[in-house]
Amino acid sequence: MEKTNEKTVYERIYDAVLQIPYGKVATYGQVAAMAGNRYYARAVGNALHRNPAPDVIPCYRVVNSKGKLASSFAFGGEDRQKQLLEDEGIEVTDGKVDLKKYGFNPFA
């Protein structure tokens, strides 16, 4: 198999997640669009569950389209995701964040 310089879908997803600023969140769909295809939302979830460097790639900053946290956050569960977000000053109420207040708009 010939090696190319093209990044894999997962690598593009991880690069996109690294762009989410401290104190902000992005949705799976936004990350998918940042990675090159807005239809990759399911791939984003799969990639984040396989995050090879959770201490570096802040997958906890990714929430669903309504601001809801992942019920099965791969690195410690929903409570861990909540704690990591709150550590950045993001308010979490009833398992959700206010996207108007904390949402990152990569296309603004």
Short mmCIF file of C-alpha atoms in Angstrom, two decimals:
data_model
loop_
_atom_site.label_atom_id
_atom_site.label_comp_id
_atom_site.label_asym_id
_atom_site.label_seq_id
_atom_site.Cartn_x
_atom_site.Cartn_y
_atom_site.Cartn_z
CA MET A 1 0.00 0.00 0.00
CA GLU A 2 1.36 3.39 -0.99
CA LYS A 3 1.73 5.92 1.79
CA THR A 4 0.33 9.38 1.09
CA ASN A 5 0.58 12.69 2.88
CA GLU A 6 -3.21 12.89 3.20
CA LYS A 7 -4.58 12.81 6.72
CA THR A 8 -7.12 10.21 7.74
CA VAL A 9 -10.65 11.24 8.69
CA TYR A 10 -9.81 10.64 12.36
CA GLU A 11 -6.67 12.78 12.14
CA ARG A 12 -8.73 15.61 10.60
CA ILE A 13 -11.29 15.21 13.40
CA TYR A 14 -8.60 15.37 16.08
CA ASP A 15 -7.11 18.47 14.41
CA ALA A 16 -10.57 20.08 14.45
CA VAL A 17 -11.12 19.30 18.14
CA LEU A 18 -7.76 20.88 18.93
CA GLN A 19 -9.10 24.15 17.49
CA ILE A 20 -11.91 24.42 20.08
CA PRO A 21 -10.75 27.12 22.49
CA TYR A 22 -10.51 26.74 26.24
CA GLY A 23 -13.88 27.60 27.79
CA LYS A 24 -15.85 26.79 24.64
CA VAL A 25 -17.64 23.75 23.20
CA ALA A 26 -18.49 22.63 19.68
CA THR A 27 -21.08 20.19 18.42
CA TYR A 28 -20.37 16.91 16.66
CA GLY A 29 -21.71 18.48 13.47
CA GLN A 30 -19.43 21.51 13.76
CA VAL A 31 -16.41 19.27 14.29
CA ALA A 32 -17.47 17.19 11.30
CA ALA A 33 -17.68 20.32 9.13
CA MET A 34 -14.31 21.51 10.41
CA ALA A 35 -12.89 18.08 9.48
CA GLY A 36 -14.12 18.50 5.93
CA ASN A 37 -17.55 16.88 5.73
CA ARG A 38 -20.61 17.92 7.72
CA TYR A 39 -21.95 14.37 7.38
CA TYR A 40 -19.08 12.97 9.51
CA ALA A 41 -20.93 13.58 12.81
CA ARG A 42 -21.14 9.85 13.59
CA ALA A 43 -17.48 9.45 12.66
CA VAL A 44 -16.68 12.26 15.11
CA GLY A 45 -18.29 10.25 17.92
CA ASN A 46 -16.37 7.14 16.94
CA ALA A 47 -13.09 9.03 16.69
CA LEU A 48 -13.55 10.67 20.08
CA HIS A 49 -14.23 7.30 21.73
CA ARG A 50 -10.89 6.16 20.29
CA ASN A 51 -9.02 9.36 21.19
CA PRO A 52 -5.36 8.27 21.35
CA ALA A 53 -4.37 11.22 23.54
CA PRO A 54 -7.26 12.34 25.79
CA ASP A 55 -4.90 14.49 27.86
CA VAL A 56 -4.00 16.44 24.70
CA ILE A 57 -7.08 16.26 22.45
CA PRO A 58 -9.95 17.83 24.47
CA CYS A 59 -12.78 15.57 23.31
CA TYR A 60 -14.80 16.62 26.36
CA ARG A 61 -15.41 19.97 24.59
CA VAL A 62 -17.66 18.24 22.04
CA VAL A 63 -21.40 18.08 22.78
CA ASN A 64 -24.51 17.22 20.79
CA SER A 65 -26.51 19.72 18.76
CA LYS A 66 -28.60 20.65 21.80
CA GLY A 67 -25.58 21.14 24.08
CA LYS A 68 -26.08 17.82 25.86
CA LEU A 69 -23.09 16.01 27.27
CA ALA A 70 -22.22 12.49 26.15
CA SER A 71 -24.04 9.94 28.29
CA SER A 72 -21.18 7.51 27.71
CA PHE A 73 -18.15 9.82 27.74
CA ALA A 74 -15.32 7.41 26.99
CA PHE A 75 -12.89 8.80 29.54
CA GLY A 76 -14.79 8.63 32.81
CA GLY A 77 -18.48 9.07 31.98
CA GLU A 78 -20.81 12.06 31.88
CA ASP A 79 -19.75 13.24 35.35
CA ARG A 80 -16.12 13.42 34.24
CA GLN A 81 -17.03 15.40 31.12
CA LYS A 82 -19.08 17.77 33.29
CA GLN A 83 -16.18 18.25 35.68
CA LEU A 84 -13.69 18.96 32.88
CA LEU A 85 -16.03 21.54 31.36
CA GLU A 86 -16.73 23.18 34.70
CA ASP A 87 -12.98 23.34 35.35
CA GLU A 88 -12.84 25.61 32.28
CA GLY A 89 -15.63 27.82 33.60
CA ILE A 90 -18.39 26.30 31.46
CA GLU A 91 -21.69 26.01 33.30
CA VAL A 92 -23.41 22.64 32.99
CA THR A 93 -27.09 22.51 33.96
CA ASP A 94 -29.08 19.29 33.79
CA GLY A 95 -26.38 17.67 31.64
CA LYS A 96 -26.35 20.49 29.09
CA VAL A 97 -24.34 23.57 28.24
CA ASP A 98 -25.74 26.80 26.81
CA LEU A 99 -24.50 26.82 23.23
CA LYS A 100 -25.33 30.51 22.84
CA LYS A 101 -23.02 31.32 25.72
CA TYR A 102 -20.28 28.69 25.37
CA GLY A 103 -20.55 27.53 21.77
CA PHE A 104 -17.56 27.95 19.48
CA ASN A 105 -18.33 29.13 15.97
CA PRO A 106 -15.37 28.06 13.85
CA PHE A 107 -16.86 29.71 10.78
CA ALA A 108 -17.51 33.18 12.23
#
